Amino acid sequence: MCGIVGAVSKNRNILPILITGLKNLEYRGYDSAGVAYLKNNKINIVKTSGKVSKLENKLNKSDESNIGIAHTRWATHGKANSVNAHPHRVNHITIVHNGIIENFKEIKDMLEKENYSFKSSTDTEVGCALLNYYYEKFNDVDKTIKAFMNKVIGSYAILMIIDNDLDNLYVMKKESPLVIGITDKTNIVASDIRAILKYTNKYYILDDFEYARVNANEVVIKSVKGDILNKELHTIDIKDSDNYKGHYKHYMLKEIMEQKTTILKTVLPFIKEGLDSLKTLPDLTKYKEITIVGCGTAYHAGLVAKYLFEEVTNTRCNVYLASEFRYQNNFLSKDTLTIFISQSGETADTIAALKLVKSKNCPTLGIINVEDSTISYLVDTCLYTKAGSEIAVASTKAYTAQVALLSILVLSHGLRNKTISRDRALEVIDEFKSIEKLITPLLNDKDTYLSIAKNIYKEEDFFYIGRGLDYYLSMEGALKLKEISYIHSESYSAGELKHGTISLIKKNTPVLASATNSCLNPKTISNLKEVLARGADIYLICNDNYKDDTFTIINIPRTSEFIKTVLVIIPYQLIAYYTATLRGTDIDKPKNLAKSVTVE
Ligand code: G6P
């Protein structure tokens, strides 16, 4: 979602830094963009709906500046137009803001009584006016920020420029990520260090209720009480090149192909020395139950883990959508480990659910891809997936890395609680070590996926079915297709079809099934025959060398259920990808979606 970049320099034009930063944040999802910078001793604001390239074209090519702030906005309060786009400016104060000011209505009413009026429908303009109100009242930046932080309910990462203090950028943070990148005589602030890696890999991370004064020479970070803080300077070793798509047409395809290596990279630290390395994973035998929380694809990875925990290690496991978790009775206890799964580590609902569990002093574990993200700091123990930067909004390599890491966690648990023998565990470890060999033919089978895509890309409804583990995998398959092709696609448990959904099946309705569990397959095949009899076109992923001329069949290698999960998903991902290419959609940045959903 929204992204922010700000820069201040002694000797360089910061406008290219702002635009490059915004471009690097585009993948998060946004619908308008804007920039404010110092020009002829005045703040010049340029905003637009639509893309950063449109904003870039609106800028006067000869403009140069030493201080500025910039923003990509994903609309929450008010339409995606240039009035609502950030930066917002009220009298002396200009700001960009990520997050939501929840009590903006109450603050707006208060400010209207003080004769403030508003041009936009945004909570951010209200926040800007509140900062201006306090600034005029106290004529002191520390007091202004302190009063603002005490008054505002909600989340924010804010960059602020004050008219008569034009050497400094002020930044403040609560529940929305913010880093301050350090370079020689130029300091750059952003919502994600990856946006500014071209310029620096050294950075400070602001924590909640901290703020900073940033100028070309120094960074002074303070707590809300006004104490100066001595923060750790972090270094990140991701290469800027990780953020480029190379010869691939889309990041999504590049990331699908990277699964050849990312799965093994994720699990290797825990299998490289055989069973001994598995012991380095957390011991889960001290817990009676496991709860898993996540959103979107991460939730689907959690469902796969539930299947493995319950069916293989006889350990009860419940999985919840983070957005629902907070508003239900979760039977939280110290005997239950809650696992939070998140690619970004910044998803607002997942963070809120995590804070709830922590407030009850119950144990937490994170499965996170982005290092130094909010969730990675909040959980008791964090295990990292090693998928690398995932830029395409639709998650692919992060999902398989999550599933692989969770599978290995289940494997180590099964060894400890003696539901898995040492021999079986060694077999699974060998399978993971040969993952590249198993996965490569599936990744390379473009002809099959493209010919399926050609059959289905004009359809408006697509059904996915499966039983057991295959049902959970089909949920992720259906999500991939709808996210990037905009075809309505739903997954159903194969056995439920007759209880309603079969009424929707008509001639040529595409139905994609996976049947990779030999004891459930005959039942799924019967369900497929039922939809076939009603005219559906059937596509089947299986591992039995099953032959049936009435179905289009994709065979995957026969493996243990630990590995199967990452094999079945490959055809799902690539069918979605090629279908979307035929429909000509914006595959890496699908409409209305955001990579990192930082509002609840
Ligand atoms: C968004 C993304 C999805 C992702 C979900 C959870 O909806 O578009 O791809 O699965 O958020 O994100 P997280 O970063 O917590 O895994």
XYZ file of C-alpha atoms and ligand atoms in Angstrom:
616
model
C 0.000 0.000 0.000
C 0.994 3.671 0.312
C 4.709 4.388 0.130
C 6.745 7.338 1.342
C 10.144 8.731 0.481
C 11.825 11.910 1.675
C 15.325 13.241 1.156
C 17.497 16.093 2.302
C 20.955 16.831 0.927
C 23.749 19.355 1.127
C 25.068 18.870 -2.393
C 22.699 16.901 -4.596
C 19.396 17.266 -6.343
C 17.012 15.036 -4.392
C 14.212 14.900 -7.000
C 15.644 11.808 -8.792
C 15.985 10.117 -5.385
C 12.313 10.770 -4.627
C 11.091 9.533 -8.016
C 13.337 6.436 -7.971
C 12.140 5.676 -4.440
C 8.488 5.989 -5.471
C 9.073 3.750 -8.492
C 10.639 1.128 -6.252
C 7.574 1.273 -4.021
C 5.088 0.988 -6.910
C 4.766 -2.776 -6.436
C 3.058 -2.239 -3.098
C -0.069 -0.971 -4.897
C -1.267 2.661 -5.191
C -3.600 4.830 -7.218
C -2.152 8.360 -7.032
C 1.188 10.003 -6.358
C 2.661 13.328 -5.330
C 5.770 15.218 -4.353
C 6.584 18.418 -2.415
C 9.981 20.093 -2.656
C 11.690 23.358 -2.026
C 11.776 25.590 -5.103
C 12.745 29.274 -4.981
C 12.383 29.251 -1.184
C 8.825 27.981 -1.379
C 7.265 24.539 -1.145
C 6.154 23.394 -4.584
C 3.597 20.571 -4.676
C 2.878 18.394 -7.717
C 0.242 15.640 -7.509
C -1.628 13.352 -9.849
C -3.984 10.406 -9.952
C -2.471 7.337 -11.603
C 1.125 6.322 -12.056
C 4.449 7.695 -10.828
C 5.520 8.067 -14.490
C 2.624 10.535 -14.918
C 3.863 12.469 -11.894
C 7.378 12.456 -13.322
C 6.077 13.915 -16.601
C 4.286 16.687 -14.707
C 7.509 17.815 -13.025
C 9.422 20.659 -14.570
C 12.510 18.904 -15.999
C 14.861 21.704 -14.984
C 13.738 21.743 -11.322
C 16.301 20.834 -8.714
C 15.911 20.762 -4.954
C 17.785 19.856 -1.768
C 14.794 18.845 0.342
C 11.534 17.087 -0.478
C 8.937 14.471 0.387
C 6.981 12.143 -1.876
C 4.145 9.646 -1.669
C 2.166 6.946 -3.456
C -1.397 6.715 -2.097
C -3.767 3.750 -1.975
C -7.122 5.392 -1.357
C -8.814 4.841 1.995
C -10.585 8.108 2.916
C -11.804 9.690 -0.316
C -11.406 8.902 -4.013
C -8.121 8.359 -5.838
C -7.781 11.853 -7.331
C -5.143 14.569 -7.227
C -6.913 16.578 -4.489
C -6.804 13.638 -2.119
C -3.276 12.627 -3.168
C -0.437 13.538 -0.774
C 1.449 15.753 0.075
C -1.075 17.828 2.005
C -0.322 21.326 3.113
C -1.920 23.492 5.789
C -0.350 26.929 6.439
C 3.221 26.230 7.635
C 3.118 22.455 7.422
C 3.451 20.027 4.504
C 3.197 16.274 5.092
C 2.940 12.834 3.525
C 1.377 10.067 5.608
C 1.031 6.284 5.590
C -1.564 4.744 7.887
C -4.965 5.857 9.132
C -5.913 8.534 11.669
C -8.877 6.777 13.242
C -10.167 9.710 15.277
C -9.894 12.122 12.330
C -13.615 13.032 12.523
C -13.338 14.201 16.132
C -10.126 16.135 15.328
C -11.711 17.661 12.231
C -14.737 18.880 14.260
C -12.349 20.386 16.820
C -10.290 22.146 14.122
C -13.351 23.448 12.266
C -14.295 25.256 15.452
C -10.825 26.849 15.228
C -11.690 28.059 11.688
C -9.766 25.418 9.767
C -11.338 24.333 6.486
C -10.454 21.326 4.341
C -10.049 20.783 0.612
C -9.778 16.994 0.532
C -11.711 14.074 2.038
C -8.593 12.630 3.656
C -7.675 11.917 7.246
C -4.152 13.070 6.301
C -5.175 16.675 5.635
C -6.792 16.651 9.087
C -3.524 15.344 10.570
C -1.633 18.078 8.731
C -3.975 20.742 10.107
C -3.558 19.327 13.612
C 0.224 19.586 13.312
C -0.141 23.165 12.090
C -2.545 23.958 14.962
C -0.049 22.711 17.562
C 2.871 24.347 15.771
C 1.161 27.734 15.816
C 0.163 27.194 19.441
C 3.596 26.144 20.791
C 6.015 27.503 18.175
C 8.154 24.495 19.108
C 8.589 21.324 17.024
C 9.149 18.915 19.948
C 6.013 20.101 21.712
C 4.063 19.965 18.436
C 5.004 16.350 17.741
C 4.430 15.278 21.337
C 0.939 16.833 21.369
C 0.162 15.249 17.981
C 1.259 11.790 19.151
C -0.801 12.095 22.303
C -3.906 13.191 20.436
C -3.974 10.901 17.396
C -5.489 7.425 17.544
C -4.464 5.172 14.666
C -1.333 4.505 12.701
C 1.108 6.772 10.942
C 4.467 7.170 9.338
C 4.656 10.887 8.590
C 7.259 13.053 6.878
C 6.882 16.757 7.589
C 8.429 19.943 6.231
C 7.934 23.184 8.172
C 8.028 26.424 6.180
C 10.405 28.396 8.368
C 12.676 25.429 9.150
C 13.631 24.388 5.630
C 16.908 22.575 6.376
C 15.158 19.813 8.286
C 12.786 16.966 7.565
C 10.751 15.759 10.527
C 9.551 12.180 10.651
C 7.293 10.422 13.149
C 6.112 6.868 13.496
C 3.431 4.694 15.019
C 2.520 1.264 13.603
C 3.573 2.074 10.023
C 7.141 1.255 9.022
C 9.720 4.002 8.605
C 13.479 3.852 8.073
C 16.105 6.577 7.820
C 18.835 5.767 5.291
C 22.229 7.319 5.846
C 24.659 8.465 3.149
C 27.352 11.098 2.942
C 25.716 14.553 3.150
C 22.378 13.129 1.994
C 19.884 11.415 4.249
C 16.857 9.602 2.886
C 13.697 8.500 4.682
C 11.404 5.782 3.348
C 8.720 3.317 4.306
C 10.975 0.484 3.132
C 14.783 0.378 2.865
C 14.400 -1.543 -0.422
C 13.062 1.654 -2.038
C 16.363 3.451 -1.501
C 18.921 0.639 -1.811
C 20.383 2.341 -4.872
C 21.617 5.080 -2.526
C 22.358 3.341 0.760
C 22.096 0.073 2.678
C 22.708 1.664 6.102
C 19.680 2.731 8.034
C 17.967 3.384 11.341
C 14.575 1.864 12.104
C 12.118 4.071 13.971
C 9.954 2.377 16.592
C 6.461 3.389 17.622
C 6.173 6.788 19.292
C 9.588 7.849 18.054
C 10.341 10.825 15.848
C 13.410 12.332 14.240
C 14.881 15.497 12.864
C 16.785 14.665 9.683
C 19.005 17.093 7.800
C 21.968 16.739 5.441
C 24.472 16.410 8.291
C 22.719 14.606 11.086
C 19.847 12.468 12.275
C 18.510 13.056 15.778
C 16.018 10.452 16.931
C 13.874 11.100 19.998
C 11.234 9.359 22.075
C 7.832 10.987 22.483
C 9.078 12.236 25.865
C 11.796 14.180 24.030
C 14.765 12.017 25.126
C 17.485 11.619 22.483
C 17.846 7.927 21.554
C 20.988 6.083 20.594
C 19.656 3.755 17.928
C 21.410 0.852 16.249
C 22.568 1.495 12.670
C 21.446 -1.477 10.541
C 22.983 -2.762 7.314
C 21.080 -4.789 4.745
C 22.856 -7.035 2.256
C 20.156 -7.264 -0.429
C 21.475 -6.172 -3.794
C 19.584 -3.440 -5.626
C 19.521 -5.883 -8.580
C 17.091 -8.131 -6.662
C 14.528 -5.475 -7.483
C 14.916 -5.814 -11.290
C 13.124 -8.318 -13.463
C 15.994 -9.101 -15.832
C 14.901 -10.784 -19.067
C 11.489 -11.741 -17.699
C 8.418 -9.902 -18.936
C 6.938 -9.792 -15.442
C 8.236 -10.022 -11.895
C 5.620 -12.689 -11.287
C 7.171 -15.023 -13.868
C 10.669 -14.293 -12.574
C 9.538 -15.068 -9.040
C 7.759 -18.277 -10.081
C 10.990 -19.437 -11.772
C 13.080 -18.498 -8.729
C 11.287 -21.226 -6.787
C 13.920 -23.594 -8.205
C 16.242 -22.203 -5.546
C 14.194 -20.292 -2.944
C 12.538 -23.380 -1.445
C 15.808 -25.132 -0.715
C 17.447 -21.901 0.415
C 14.682 -21.516 2.998
C 14.897 -25.008 4.456
C 18.609 -25.740 3.971
C 19.759 -24.362 7.358
C 17.442 -26.890 9.017
C 18.304 -29.960 6.923
C 21.913 -29.565 5.838
C 23.270 -31.753 8.655
C 20.359 -34.208 8.460
C 18.381 -34.847 11.628
C 20.784 -32.803 13.791
C 19.945 -29.591 11.956
C 16.220 -30.261 12.370
C 16.764 -30.054 16.127
C 17.670 -26.379 15.780
C 14.005 -25.586 15.073
C 11.873 -24.586 18.075
C 10.567 -27.467 20.212
C 6.783 -27.489 19.873
C 6.139 -30.495 22.101
C 5.625 -28.175 25.071
C 2.401 -26.880 23.485
C -0.928 -28.691 23.453
C -2.188 -26.950 20.341
C -1.029 -24.736 17.511
C -2.924 -21.733 16.204
C -1.962 -20.116 12.904
C -2.902 -16.591 11.823
C -2.361 -14.856 8.477
C -4.046 -13.096 5.547
C -4.448 -14.022 1.880
C -1.744 -16.350 0.635
C -0.157 -16.568 4.085
C -3.481 -17.876 5.433
C -3.477 -20.531 2.721
C 0.060 -21.576 3.721
C -1.298 -21.895 7.268
C -4.014 -24.289 6.060
C -1.383 -26.557 4.508
C 0.490 -26.557 7.820
C -2.736 -27.404 9.671
C -3.166 -30.457 7.454
C 0.398 -31.613 8.149
C 0.309 -30.900 11.902
C -2.968 -32.763 12.341
C -2.668 -35.646 9.876
C 1.023 -36.376 10.310
C 1.882 -35.376 13.883
C -1.545 -35.754 15.516
C -1.309 -32.202 16.869
C -4.431 -30.054 16.818
C -4.023 -26.918 14.768
C -6.530 -24.114 14.093
C -6.014 -21.540 11.358
C -7.620 -18.109 11.371
C -7.800 -15.139 9.078
C -6.097 -12.323 10.948
C -8.984 -9.942 10.255
C -11.398 -12.305 12.036
C -9.090 -13.453 14.810
C -9.377 -10.313 16.929
C -13.137 -10.374 16.984
C -13.773 -13.903 18.171
C -13.133 -16.040 21.218
C -9.698 -17.499 20.547
C -9.340 -19.595 23.702
C -5.860 -18.138 24.102
C -3.667 -19.994 26.563
C -0.016 -20.441 27.444
C -0.261 -24.040 26.154
C -1.051 -22.848 22.644
C 1.626 -21.526 20.318
C 0.314 -18.932 17.865
C 2.225 -18.817 14.576
C 1.975 -15.624 12.514
C 2.702 -16.017 8.816
C 3.463 -12.961 6.696
C 5.583 -12.243 3.659
C 5.902 -8.515 4.358
C 5.795 -8.651 8.150
C 3.758 -5.436 7.944
C 0.159 -6.581 7.379
C -2.011 -4.503 9.697
C -4.531 -7.224 10.605
C -1.767 -9.727 11.360
C 0.050 -7.189 13.534
C -3.169 -6.407 15.421
C -3.802 -10.129 16.029
C -0.206 -10.567 17.216
C -0.528 -7.679 19.668
C -3.666 -9.280 21.063
C -1.873 -12.581 21.705
C 1.089 -10.767 23.252
C -1.198 -8.763 25.526
C -2.292 -12.092 27.059
C 1.344 -13.172 27.459
C 0.863 -16.182 25.206
C 3.737 -17.614 23.119
C 4.261 -16.470 19.523
C 6.327 -17.537 16.522
C 6.698 -15.686 13.206
C 7.245 -17.093 9.710
C 8.341 -13.919 7.943
C 10.071 -13.069 4.679
C 11.104 -9.437 5.148
C 13.847 -9.031 7.709
C 13.570 -6.161 10.186
C 9.824 -5.931 9.585
C 7.398 -5.070 12.366
C 6.180 -8.631 12.979
C 9.731 -9.985 13.052
C 10.434 -7.689 15.995
C 7.206 -8.352 17.870
C 7.171 -12.171 17.897
C 8.990 -14.187 20.586
C 10.789 -16.243 17.916
C 11.119 -15.449 14.232
C 11.947 -17.918 11.457
C 12.741 -16.316 8.122
C 11.746 -17.623 4.730
C 14.504 -16.921 2.246
C 12.391 -16.085 -0.770
C 14.195 -12.781 -1.372
C 12.392 -9.634 -2.530
C 8.941 -10.454 -3.845
C 7.757 -7.610 -6.046
C 4.696 -9.001 -7.883
C 1.557 -8.404 -5.840
C 0.414 -12.009 -6.309
C 2.582 -14.057 -3.983
C 4.298 -17.121 -5.417
C 7.819 -17.805 -4.158
C 6.957 -16.442 -0.711
C 4.068 -18.940 -0.484
C 6.205 -21.965 -1.372
C 8.915 -20.776 1.020
C 6.306 -20.454 3.800
C 4.879 -23.887 3.050
C 8.360 -25.458 2.893
C 9.465 -23.905 6.184
C 6.244 -24.939 7.904
C 6.641 -28.476 6.517
C 10.110 -28.707 8.001
C 8.780 -27.388 11.303
C 6.128 -30.127 11.269
C 8.799 -32.680 10.400
C 10.943 -31.695 13.383
C 7.865 -31.741 15.615
C 6.893 -35.198 14.350
C 10.361 -36.510 15.185
C 10.140 -35.055 18.654
C 6.657 -36.358 19.411
C 7.528 -39.694 17.737
C 4.806 -39.610 15.108
C 7.500 -39.575 12.402
C 10.309 -42.123 12.270
C 13.922 -41.128 11.687
C 13.905 -43.019 8.362
C 10.865 -41.170 7.107
C 12.324 -37.838 8.160
C 15.540 -38.651 6.282
C 13.510 -39.473 3.162
C 11.740 -36.117 3.343
C 15.065 -34.333 3.809
C 16.393 -36.080 0.678
C 13.315 -35.007 -1.252
C 13.857 -31.381 -0.237
C 17.485 -31.630 -1.292
C 16.352 -32.759 -4.764
C 13.645 -30.116 -5.066
C 15.259 -28.416 -8.054
C 15.141 -31.660 -10.039
C 11.518 -32.266 -9.086
C 10.279 -28.761 -9.753
C 12.141 -27.834 -12.951
C 10.092 -29.953 -15.415
C 6.911 -28.462 -13.929
C 8.245 -24.929 -14.273
C 9.289 -25.580 -17.872
C 5.991 -27.045 -19.109
C 4.850 -23.764 -20.679
C 3.038 -25.462 -23.613
C 0.596 -27.258 -21.319
C -0.224 -24.166 -19.258
C -0.552 -21.945 -22.306
C -2.892 -24.356 -24.058
C -5.096 -24.499 -20.928
C -4.949 -20.702 -20.705
C -6.103 -20.437 -24.331
C -9.144 -22.567 -23.500
C -10.168 -20.621 -20.424
C -9.111 -17.007 -20.773
C -12.454 -15.814 -22.138
C -14.443 -17.480 -19.326
C -15.817 -15.453 -16.434
C -16.176 -18.263 -13.858
C -13.687 -20.929 -12.925
C -14.067 -23.630 -10.286
C -11.252 -25.282 -8.355
C -11.902 -28.432 -6.395
C -10.002 -30.875 -4.207
C -10.193 -32.879 -1.001
C -7.989 -32.670 2.085
C -4.636 -31.118 1.298
C -5.677 -30.711 -2.348
C -8.598 -28.543 -1.240
C -6.275 -26.195 0.662
C -3.936 -26.008 -2.332
C -6.840 -25.286 -4.678
C -7.756 -22.284 -2.502
C -4.374 -20.768 -3.292
C -4.783 -21.730 -6.975
C -8.155 -19.934 -7.195
C -6.721 -16.861 -5.446
C -3.857 -16.635 -7.975
C -6.236 -16.702 -10.933
C -8.662 -14.103 -9.579
C -5.914 -11.758 -8.370
C -4.216 -11.343 -11.720
C -6.725 -12.305 -14.444
C -9.888 -10.903 -12.770
C -11.726 -14.120 -13.666
C -14.148 -15.050 -10.918
C -12.642 -18.209 -9.461
C -13.591 -20.095 -6.314
C -12.368 -23.243 -4.710
C -14.685 -25.812 -3.225
C -14.231 -28.967 -1.325
C -15.043 -31.579 -3.987
C -17.529 -33.294 -1.693
C -19.510 -30.077 -1.214
C -20.265 -29.546 -4.910
C -23.543 -31.413 -4.760
C -24.727 -29.280 -1.870
C -25.191 -26.198 -4.000
C -22.337 -25.238 -6.289
C -23.058 -27.824 -8.940
C -26.082 -25.725 -9.922
C -23.600 -23.225 -11.412
C -21.935 -25.766 -13.702
C -22.945 -25.429 -17.344
C -21.509 -26.325 -20.743
C -17.763 -25.518 -20.906
C -17.486 -24.229 -17.333
C -13.810 -24.850 -16.526
C -13.153 -26.981 -13.440
C -9.601 -27.517 -12.264
C -9.033 -30.261 -9.714
C -6.043 -31.628 -7.933
C -6.181 -35.219 -6.753
C -2.882 -36.268 -5.235
C -3.986 -38.333 -2.265
C -4.512 -41.929 -3.326
C -7.206 -42.703 -0.750
C -9.255 -39.612 -1.639
C -8.667 -39.660 -5.405
C -11.464 -42.062 -6.383
C -13.941 -39.783 -4.628
C -12.624 -36.636 -6.309
C -12.686 -38.420 -9.691
C -16.366 -39.337 -9.084
C -17.103 -35.661 -8.374
C -15.341 -34.731 -11.605
C -17.484 -37.208 -13.544
C -20.548 -35.522 -12.054
C -19.528 -32.095 -13.346
C -18.403 -33.619 -16.642
C -21.904 -35.033 -17.084
C -23.174 -31.444 -16.800
C -20.892 -30.187 -19.558
C -17.850 -28.886 -17.603
C -14.333 -28.856 -19.080
C -12.058 -30.706 -16.678
C -8.379 -30.114 -15.922
C -6.772 -32.471 -13.434
C -3.464 -32.294 -11.555
C -2.556 -35.751 -10.277
C 0.399 -37.969 -9.482
C -1.009 -41.413 -10.271
C -0.405 -41.485 -14.007
C -4.189 -41.521 -14.145
C -5.464 -41.698 -17.720
C -8.782 -40.337 -18.918
C -9.375 -38.939 -22.390
C -12.195 -36.750 -21.190
C -9.894 -34.721 -18.899
C -6.795 -32.611 -19.590
C -4.222 -34.092 -17.202
C -1.097 -32.570 -15.646
C 1.080 -35.139 -13.948
C 3.313 -34.196 -11.045
C 5.973 -36.478 -9.531
C 4.905 -38.777 -6.702
C 6.436 -37.564 -3.423
C 5.627 -37.310 0.279
C 2.924 -34.843 1.302
C 5.674 -32.560 2.664
C 6.942 -31.825 -0.845
C 3.746 -32.342 -2.789
C 2.452 -28.991 -1.576
C 5.131 -27.049 -3.416
C 4.778 -29.134 -6.586
C 0.983 -28.967 -7.002
C 1.024 -25.200 -6.730
C 3.336 -24.696 -9.741
C 0.709 -25.560 -12.415
C -1.807 -23.401 -10.515
C 0.575 -20.428 -10.548
C 1.508 -20.789 -14.214
C -2.039 -21.391 -15.480
C -3.035 -18.154 -13.694
C -0.022 -16.347 -15.145
C -0.563 -17.364 -18.783
C -4.315 -16.768 -18.563
C -3.673 -13.237 -17.304
C -1.161 -12.601 -20.113
C -3.829 -13.561 -22.675
C -6.294 -11.189 -20.999
C -3.692 -8.423 -21.102
C -3.983 -7.447 -17.435
C -1.378 -5.570 -15.395
C 0.044 -8.784 -13.942
C 2.523 -7.406 -11.429
C 0.237 -4.636 -10.195
C -3.344 -5.891 -10.417
C -6.050 -3.283 -10.000
C -7.239 -2.485 -6.466
C -4.694 -4.802 -4.834
C -1.712 -3.926 -2.682
C 1.368 -5.960 -1.867
C 1.585 -4.824 1.700
C -1.797 -4.158 3.306
C -0.978 -1.719 6.046
C -4.534 -0.721 6.975
C -7.074 -2.922 8.770
C -1.997 -8.822 0.338
C -1.163 -9.386 -0.784
C -1.190 -10.909 -0.725
C -0.717 -11.390 0.639
C -1.529 -10.749 1.780
C -0.868 -10.998 3.129
O -3.333 -9.118 0.133
O -1.660 -8.949 -2.034
O -0.336 -11.428 -1.715
O -0.851 -12.769 0.714
O -1.566 -9.323 1.609
O 0.372 -10.365 3.138
P 1.590 -10.773 4.049
O 2.664 -9.791 3.691
O 1.133 -10.627 5.476
O 1.953 -12.172 3.731
